[in-house]
């Protein structure tokens, strides 16, 4: 009985931790999504530009002139990276959800068991 | 932390594949109510932010029109160095009708005033789409919230009158999310 209580405590702490992890993973996922949207907008803008259009990049307080091809490949690289990060975060979210579900099931079973044990007594 | 707080979970109920909210107990209903109000709050903040962004883009368009395209050659131009300090400026004589546009993520592109205006029009148009999307979602969520509040109120009332004999769960309200 006491062991069950302790296990229940452990499980509920684990569940809380899973919830926190899940929230931070979801936040990260949302951040990545908005970055992706912004970079996509920039990429689209670059694709519609003339070959000789002047592109500047804000570095600290100054604007540096940059080659169109260079700017383009930077943005493409960023999008590539963000895409990978999104898949990674999604796997993480799925993992957390699975482990959380497992703990939840165990907790429910344990609670049922304890209720049954308590019932007749 | 119940397992079925979502109205879209498939389970046998009158409203085709959705849970009939009248069958839910009071704690779950109030949980649902809190969550929906939070979502609505979040959505209306986003809506306000998008509106503000749209206003900024419109300001840019107006500035291009009034300050660059329709500027008389002898109208003086001042650059704000701080909010209270200005220095006189002369436009680039070689490129009189070009502006630098912030296209996002730290990149600026030199554009003719016409192209820049078109760019901002596109942005405003995109935001319009997003705004109407949000408005649609807000409408649906508002209706959901109202339905839940109605059922919740009815249940609380029934419980008070019936002395909490548990009959409240069998009431038929007919309103499904």
mmCIF file of C-alpha atoms in Angstrom:
data_model
loop_
_atom_site.group_PDB
_atom_site.id
_atom_site.type_symbol
_atom_site.label_atom_id
_atom_site.label_comp_id
_atom_site.label_asym_id
_atom_site.label_seq_id
_atom_site.Cartn_x
_atom_site.Cartn_y
_atom_site.Cartn_z
ATOM 1 C CA UNK A 1 0.000 0.000 0.000
ATOM 2 C CA UNK A 2 2.702 2.431 0.977
ATOM 3 C CA UNK A 3 4.704 1.430 -2.055
ATOM 4 C CA UNK A 4 1.702 2.153 -4.239
ATOM 5 C CA UNK A 5 1.327 5.596 -2.673
ATOM 6 C CA UNK A 6 4.956 6.347 -3.373
ATOM 7 C CA UNK A 7 4.676 5.123 -6.936
ATOM 8 C CA UNK A 8 1.592 7.267 -7.421
ATOM 9 C CA UNK A 9 3.489 10.295 -6.180
ATOM 10 C CA UNK A 10 6.343 9.530 -8.560
ATOM 11 C CA UNK A 11 3.976 9.124 -11.455
ATOM 12 C CA UNK A 12 2.201 12.387 -10.843
ATOM 13 C CA UNK A 13 5.530 14.205 -10.612
ATOM 14 C CA UNK A 14 6.657 12.571 -13.850
ATOM 15 C CA UNK A 15 3.396 13.561 -15.484
ATOM 16 C CA UNK A 16 3.858 17.173 -14.413
ATOM 17 C CA UNK A 17 7.365 17.157 -15.864
ATOM 18 C CA UNK A 18 6.070 15.734 -19.128
ATOM 19 C CA UNK A 19 3.509 18.512 -19.292
ATOM 20 C CA UNK A 20 6.209 21.167 -18.828
ATOM 21 C CA UNK A 21 8.447 19.540 -21.435
ATOM 22 C CA UNK A 22 5.560 19.308 -23.824
ATOM 23 C CA UNK A 23 4.720 22.974 -23.375
ATOM 24 C CA UNK A 24 8.296 24.068 -24.052
ATOM 25 C CA UNK A 25 8.511 21.798 -27.099
ATOM 26 C CA UNK A 26 5.273 23.244 -28.439
ATOM 27 C CA UNK A 27 6.544 26.782 -27.839
ATOM 28 C CA UNK A 28 9.740 25.942 -29.732
ATOM 29 C CA UNK A 29 7.687 24.472 -32.528
ATOM 30 C CA UNK A 30 5.618 27.652 -32.802
ATOM 31 C CA UNK A 31 8.701 29.833 -32.801
ATOM 32 C CA UNK A 32 10.220 27.773 -35.604
ATOM 33 C CA UNK A 33 7.018 28.000 -37.556
ATOM 34 C CA UNK A 34 6.963 31.790 -37.457
ATOM 35 C CA UNK A 35 10.645 31.937 -38.402
ATOM 36 C CA UNK A 36 9.927 29.645 -41.295
ATOM 37 C CA UNK A 37 7.064 31.839 -42.440
ATOM 38 C CA UNK A 38 9.225 34.961 -42.318
ATOM 39 C CA UNK A 39 12.107 33.356 -44.182
ATOM 40 C CA UNK A 40 9.732 31.974 -46.782
ATOM 41 C CA UNK A 41 8.360 35.450 -47.364
ATOM 42 C CA UNK A 42 11.923 36.744 -47.846
ATOM 43 C CA UNK A 43 12.741 33.877 -50.196
ATOM 44 C CA UNK A 44 9.657 34.594 -52.265
ATOM 45 C CA UNK A 45 10.611 38.252 -52.394
ATOM 46 C CA UNK A 46 14.156 37.405 -53.543
ATOM 47 C CA UNK A 47 12.854 35.099 -56.258
ATOM 48 C CA UNK A 48 10.751 37.901 -57.686
ATOM 49 C CA UNK A 49 13.658 40.357 -57.878
ATOM 50 C CA UNK A 50 15.634 41.434 -60.931
ATOM 51 C CA UNK A 51 19.081 39.943 -61.260
ATOM 52 C CA UNK A 52 20.724 43.334 -60.658
ATOM 53 C CA UNK A 53 18.576 44.359 -57.696
ATOM 54 C CA UNK A 54 20.497 45.771 -54.741
ATOM 55 C CA UNK A 55 20.181 43.788 -51.548
ATOM 56 C CA UNK A 56 21.473 45.022 -48.192
ATOM 57 C CA UNK A 57 21.817 43.104 -44.988
ATOM 58 C CA UNK A 58 21.428 44.704 -41.580
ATOM 59 C CA UNK A 59 24.504 43.903 -39.510
ATOM 60 C CA UNK A 60 24.330 45.662 -36.178
ATOM 61 C CA UNK A 61 23.748 49.319 -36.959
ATOM 62 C CA UNK A 62 24.949 49.249 -40.580
ATOM 63 C CA UNK A 63 23.584 48.040 -43.869
ATOM 64 C CA UNK A 64 26.000 45.907 -45.854
ATOM 65 C CA UNK A 65 25.496 45.427 -49.543
ATOM 66 C CA UNK A 66 25.201 41.775 -50.385
ATOM 67 C CA UNK A 67 25.177 39.695 -53.539
ATOM 68 C CA UNK A 68 21.761 38.438 -54.541
ATOM 69 C CA UNK A 69 23.031 34.876 -54.908
ATOM 70 C CA UNK A 70 24.722 35.055 -51.508
ATOM 71 C CA UNK A 71 21.626 36.405 -49.797
ATOM 72 C CA UNK A 72 19.531 33.781 -51.516
ATOM 73 C CA UNK A 73 21.727 30.900 -50.437
ATOM 74 C CA UNK A 74 21.746 32.229 -46.857
ATOM 75 C CA UNK A 75 17.963 32.228 -46.753
ATOM 76 C CA UNK A 76 17.787 28.807 -48.412
ATOM 77 C CA UNK A 77 20.222 27.477 -45.810
ATOM 78 C CA UNK A 78 18.137 28.931 -43.007
ATOM 79 C CA UNK A 79 14.966 27.367 -44.368
ATOM 80 C CA UNK A 80 16.723 24.034 -44.659
ATOM 81 C CA UNK A 81 17.868 24.253 -41.046
ATOM 82 C CA UNK A 82 14.465 25.375 -39.792
ATOM 83 C CA UNK A 83 12.771 22.524 -41.656
ATOM 84 C CA UNK A 84 15.059 20.005 -39.982
ATOM 85 C CA UNK A 85 14.500 21.588 -36.580
ATOM 86 C CA UNK A 86 10.748 21.376 -37.071
ATOM 87 C CA UNK A 87 10.897 17.644 -37.829
ATOM 88 C CA UNK A 88 13.146 17.165 -34.807
ATOM 89 C CA UNK A 89 10.797 19.076 -32.516
ATOM 90 C CA UNK A 90 7.836 17.154 -33.841
ATOM 91 C CA UNK A 91 9.478 13.839 -33.025
ATOM 92 C CA UNK A 92 10.203 15.187 -29.565
ATOM 93 C CA UNK A 93 6.592 16.225 -29.073
ATOM 94 C CA UNK A 94 5.423 12.772 -30.158
ATOM 95 C CA UNK A 95 7.887 11.082 -27.804
ATOM 96 C CA UNK A 96 6.789 13.175 -24.854
ATOM 97 C CA UNK A 97 3.135 12.549 -25.622
ATOM 98 C CA UNK A 98 3.749 8.807 -25.730
ATOM 99 C CA UNK A 99 5.661 8.664 -22.450
ATOM 100 C CA UNK A 100 3.113 10.941 -20.852
ATOM 101 C CA UNK A 101 0.290 8.685 -22.009
ATOM 102 C CA UNK A 102 2.112 5.676 -20.596
ATOM 103 C CA UNK A 103 2.515 7.296 -17.174
ATOM 104 C CA UNK A 104 -1.094 8.381 -17.251
ATOM 105 C CA UNK A 105 -2.259 4.824 -17.948
ATOM 106 C CA UNK A 106 -0.124 3.414 -15.166
ATOM 107 C CA UNK A 107 -1.428 6.046 -12.811
ATOM 108 C CA UNK A 108 -5.037 5.271 -13.662
ATOM 109 C CA UNK A 109 -4.488 1.548 -13.166
ATOM 110 C CA UNK A 110 -2.782 2.166 -9.860
ATOM 111 C CA UNK A 111 -5.583 4.418 -8.677
ATOM 112 C CA UNK A 112 -8.159 1.797 -9.628
ATOM 113 C CA UNK A 113 -6.193 -0.863 -7.836
ATOM 114 C CA UNK A 114 -5.942 1.248 -4.710
ATOM 115 C CA UNK A 115 -9.639 2.076 -4.802
ATOM 116 C CA UNK A 116 -10.475 -1.613 -5.081
ATOM 117 C CA UNK A 117 -8.196 -2.432 -2.197
ATOM 118 C CA UNK A 118 -9.788 0.286 -0.121
ATOM 119 C CA UNK A 119 -13.387 -0.479 -1.077
ATOM 120 C CA UNK A 120 -14.177 -3.581 0.995
ATOM 121 C CA UNK A 121 -12.089 -2.552 3.991
ATOM 122 C CA UNK B 1 -6.411 16.418 -16.674
ATOM 123 C CA UNK B 2 -9.117 14.141 -18.031
ATOM 124 C CA UNK B 3 -8.635 12.072 -21.126
ATOM 125 C CA UNK B 4 -11.410 13.506 -23.286
ATOM 126 C CA UNK B 5 -11.632 17.252 -22.985
ATOM 127 C CA UNK B 6 -11.847 17.818 -26.720
ATOM 128 C CA UNK B 7 -15.186 18.321 -28.410
ATOM 129 C CA UNK B 8 -13.847 16.683 -31.560
ATOM 130 C CA UNK B 9 -13.097 13.290 -30.011
ATOM 131 C CA UNK B 10 -15.119 10.618 -31.726
ATOM 132 C CA UNK B 11 -17.635 9.023 -29.436
ATOM 133 C CA UNK B 12 -21.250 8.029 -29.731
ATOM 134 C CA UNK B 13 -23.310 11.174 -29.380
ATOM 135 C CA UNK B 14 -26.115 12.827 -31.242
ATOM 136 C CA UNK B 15 -23.992 15.312 -33.178
ATOM 137 C CA UNK B 16 -22.249 12.963 -35.594
ATOM 138 C CA UNK B 17 -18.806 11.963 -34.296
ATOM 139 C CA UNK B 18 -18.735 14.598 -31.557
ATOM 140 C CA UNK B 19 -19.297 14.429 -27.864
ATOM 141 C CA UNK B 20 -22.613 15.849 -26.781
ATOM 142 C CA UNK B 21 -21.565 18.517 -24.317
ATOM 143 C CA UNK B 22 -24.723 17.996 -22.296
ATOM 144 C CA UNK B 23 -23.337 14.619 -21.208
ATOM 145 C CA UNK B 24 -20.189 16.102 -19.696
ATOM 146 C CA UNK B 25 -19.912 16.649 -15.938
ATOM 147 C CA UNK B 26 -19.624 20.165 -14.521
ATOM 148 C CA UNK B 27 -15.854 20.137 -13.753
ATOM 149 C CA UNK B 28 -15.041 19.121 -17.307
ATOM 150 C CA UNK B 29 -17.366 21.748 -18.697
ATOM 151 C CA UNK B 30 -15.780 24.507 -16.668
ATOM 152 C CA UNK B 31 -12.347 23.267 -17.721
ATOM 153 C CA UNK B 32 -13.476 23.473 -21.313
ATOM 154 C CA UNK B 33 -14.855 26.930 -20.687
ATOM 155 C CA UNK B 34 -11.546 28.170 -19.259
ATOM 156 C CA UNK B 35 -9.605 26.722 -22.146
ATOM 157 C CA UNK B 36 -11.867 28.236 -24.748
ATOM 158 C CA UNK B 37 -11.713 31.681 -23.152
ATOM 159 C CA UNK B 38 -7.934 31.440 -23.073
ATOM 160 C CA UNK B 39 -7.861 30.524 -26.741
ATOM 161 C CA UNK B 40 -10.190 33.369 -27.571
ATOM 162 C CA UNK B 41 -8.034 35.817 -25.679
ATOM 163 C CA UNK B 42 -4.951 34.596 -27.521
ATOM 164 C CA UNK B 43 -6.714 34.915 -30.855
ATOM 165 C CA UNK B 44 -7.926 38.437 -30.194
ATOM 166 C CA UNK B 45 -4.393 39.509 -29.197
ATOM 167 C CA UNK B 46 -3.106 38.064 -32.452
ATOM 168 C CA UNK B 47 -5.867 39.822 -34.313
ATOM 169 C CA UNK B 48 -4.959 43.163 -32.763
ATOM 170 C CA UNK B 49 -1.287 42.608 -33.603
ATOM 171 C CA UNK B 50 -2.044 41.825 -37.221
ATOM 172 C CA UNK B 51 -4.206 44.928 -37.440
ATOM 173 C CA UNK B 52 -1.339 47.021 -36.055
ATOM 174 C CA UNK B 53 1.067 45.513 -38.589
ATOM 175 C CA UNK B 54 -1.371 46.270 -41.361
ATOM 176 C CA UNK B 55 -1.640 49.873 -40.212
ATOM 177 C CA UNK B 56 2.164 50.145 -40.284
ATOM 178 C CA UNK B 57 2.315 48.871 -43.863
ATOM 179 C CA UNK B 58 -0.378 51.328 -44.881
ATOM 180 C CA UNK B 59 1.674 54.096 -43.251
ATOM 181 C CA UNK B 60 4.646 53.018 -45.376
ATOM 182 C CA UNK B 61 2.555 53.211 -48.517
ATOM 183 C CA UNK B 62 1.320 56.661 -47.628
ATOM 184 C CA UNK B 63 4.847 57.822 -46.846
ATOM 185 C CA UNK B 64 6.042 56.629 -50.235
ATOM 186 C CA UNK B 65 3.224 58.453 -51.970
ATOM 187 C CA UNK B 66 3.396 61.727 -50.038
ATOM 188 C CA UNK B 67 7.039 61.841 -49.063
ATOM 189 C CA UNK B 68 8.807 60.447 -52.102
ATOM 190 C CA UNK B 69 6.649 60.339 -55.210
ATOM 191 C CA UNK B 70 4.726 63.560 -54.764
ATOM 192 C CA UNK B 71 7.484 65.526 -53.112
ATOM 193 C CA UNK B 72 8.243 68.881 -54.743
ATOM 194 C CA UNK B 73 11.934 69.363 -55.455
ATOM 195 C CA UNK B 74 12.150 72.354 -53.133
ATOM 196 C CA UNK B 75 10.370 70.731 -50.190
ATOM 197 C CA UNK B 76 12.956 70.262 -47.470
ATOM 198 C CA UNK B 77 13.460 66.789 -46.045
ATOM 199 C CA UNK B 78 14.539 66.072 -42.474
ATOM 200 C CA UNK B 79 15.885 62.870 -41.024
ATOM 201 C CA UNK B 80 15.019 62.074 -37.407
ATOM 202 C CA UNK B 81 18.232 61.120 -35.598
ATOM 203 C CA UNK B 82 16.333 60.822 -32.358
ATOM 204 C CA UNK B 83 12.688 61.570 -31.692
ATOM 205 C CA UNK B 84 13.614 65.192 -30.992
ATOM 206 C CA UNK B 85 16.645 65.817 -33.225
ATOM 207 C CA UNK B 86 16.451 66.238 -36.988
ATOM 208 C CA UNK B 87 19.039 66.965 -39.674
ATOM 209 C CA UNK B 88 18.329 68.191 -43.193
ATOM 210 C CA UNK B 89 18.611 65.593 -45.914
ATOM 211 C CA UNK B 90 19.020 65.543 -49.666
ATOM 212 C CA UNK B 91 17.606 62.668 -51.681
ATOM 213 C CA UNK B 92 19.965 60.610 -53.805
ATOM 214 C CA UNK B 93 20.142 62.560 -57.049
ATOM 215 C CA UNK B 94 21.062 59.489 -59.082
ATOM 216 C CA UNK B 95 18.125 57.436 -57.871
ATOM 217 C CA UNK B 96 15.380 59.914 -57.038
ATOM 218 C CA UNK B 97 12.522 57.440 -56.902
ATOM 219 C CA UNK B 98 14.020 54.494 -55.105
ATOM 220 C CA UNK B 99 13.516 53.370 -51.522
ATOM 221 C CA UNK B 100 15.021 50.700 -49.292
ATOM 222 C CA UNK B 101 12.426 48.202 -48.157
ATOM 223 C CA UNK B 102 12.780 45.938 -45.134
ATOM 224 C CA UNK B 103 11.736 42.547 -46.484
ATOM 225 C CA UNK B 104 12.300 40.732 -43.199
ATOM 226 C CA UNK B 105 15.009 38.772 -41.344
ATOM 227 C CA UNK B 106 17.436 41.673 -41.608
ATOM 228 C CA UNK B 107 17.371 42.067 -45.380
ATOM 229 C CA UNK B 108 16.687 45.321 -47.168
ATOM 230 C CA UNK B 109 16.042 45.595 -50.899
ATOM 231 C CA UNK B 110 16.311 48.656 -53.073
ATOM 232 C CA UNK B 111 13.069 49.139 -54.930
ATOM 233 C CA UNK B 112 11.428 51.724 -57.115
ATOM 234 C CA UNK B 113 8.549 53.481 -55.360
ATOM 235 C CA UNK B 114 6.119 51.610 -57.608
ATOM 236 C CA UNK B 115 7.574 48.209 -56.691
ATOM 237 C CA UNK B 116 7.709 49.156 -53.024
ATOM 238 C CA UNK B 117 4.046 50.150 -53.051
ATOM 239 C CA UNK B 118 3.195 46.873 -54.736
ATOM 240 C CA UNK B 119 5.230 45.024 -52.098
ATOM 241 C CA UNK B 120 3.311 46.677 -49.266
ATOM 242 C CA UNK B 121 -0.006 46.107 -51.014
ATOM 243 C CA UNK B 122 0.855 42.405 -51.145
ATOM 244 C CA UNK B 123 1.654 42.422 -47.429
ATOM 245 C CA UNK B 124 -1.604 44.164 -46.552
ATOM 246 C CA UNK B 125 -3.482 41.677 -48.724
ATOM 247 C CA UNK B 126 -1.794 38.710 -46.995
ATOM 248 C CA UNK B 127 -2.682 40.150 -43.620
ATOM 249 C CA UNK B 128 -6.276 40.605 -44.746
ATOM 250 C CA UNK B 129 -6.424 36.901 -45.482
ATOM 251 C CA UNK B 130 -4.964 36.055 -42.073
ATOM 252 C CA UNK B 131 -7.346 38.453 -40.365
ATOM 253 C CA UNK B 132 -10.417 36.937 -41.967
ATOM 254 C CA UNK B 133 -9.134 33.448 -41.090
ATOM 255 C CA UNK B 134 -8.824 34.496 -37.458
ATOM 256 C CA UNK B 135 -12.254 36.104 -37.524
ATOM 257 C CA UNK B 136 -13.765 32.848 -38.771
ATOM 258 C CA UNK B 137 -12.088 30.837 -35.997
ATOM 259 C CA UNK B 138 -13.124 33.404 -33.393
ATOM 260 C CA UNK B 139 -16.723 33.139 -34.583
ATOM 261 C CA UNK B 140 -16.730 29.354 -34.232
ATOM 262 C CA UNK B 141 -15.016 29.417 -30.833
ATOM 263 C CA UNK B 142 -17.374 32.088 -29.566
ATOM 264 C CA UNK B 143 -20.349 29.946 -30.518
ATOM 265 C CA UNK B 144 -18.725 26.948 -28.796
ATOM 266 C CA UNK B 145 -18.091 28.972 -25.684
ATOM 267 C CA UNK B 146 -21.639 30.236 -25.579
ATOM 268 C CA UNK B 147 -23.021 26.715 -25.983
ATOM 269 C CA UNK B 148 -20.823 25.446 -23.169
ATOM 270 C CA UNK B 149 -21.743 28.335 -20.911
ATOM 271 C CA UNK B 150 -25.434 27.688 -21.526
ATOM 272 C CA UNK B 151 -25.132 24.017 -20.650
ATOM 273 C CA UNK B 152 -22.962 24.804 -17.654
ATOM 274 C CA UNK B 153 -25.434 27.324 -16.319
ATOM 275 C CA UNK B 154 -28.337 24.906 -16.808
ATOM 276 C CA UNK B 155 -26.443 22.142 -15.021
ATOM 277 C CA UNK B 156 -25.432 24.272 -12.073
ATOM 278 C CA UNK B 157 -29.006 25.465 -11.742
ATOM 279 C CA UNK B 158 -30.367 21.934 -11.951
ATOM 280 C CA UNK B 159 -27.917 20.770 -9.334
ATOM 281 C CA UNK B 160 -28.874 23.569 -6.962
ATOM 282 C CA UNK B 161 -32.577 22.850 -7.356
ATOM 283 C CA UNK B 162 -32.335 19.091 -7.264
ATOM 284 C CA UNK B 163 -30.005 19.114 -4.267
ATOM 285 C CA UNK B 164 -27.299 17.480 -6.372
ATOM 286 C CA UNK B 165 -29.073 14.182 -7.000
ATOM 287 C CA UNK B 166 -27.105 13.632 -10.175
ATOM 288 C CA UNK B 167 -30.066 13.952 -12.531
ATOM 289 C CA UNK B 168 -28.403 16.906 -14.235
ATOM 290 C CA UNK B 169 -26.388 14.608 -16.467
ATOM 291 C CA UNK B 170 -29.518 13.325 -18.152
ATOM 292 C CA UNK B 171 -30.873 16.671 -19.254
ATOM 293 C CA UNK B 172 -31.211 17.139 -22.989
ATOM 294 C CA UNK B 173 -30.100 20.494 -24.273
ATOM 295 C CA UNK B 174 -29.653 19.661 -27.939
ATOM 296 C CA UNK B 175 -26.720 22.061 -28.414
ATOM 297 C CA UNK B 176 -23.599 20.335 -29.676
ATOM 298 C CA UNK B 177 -20.264 22.112 -30.138
#
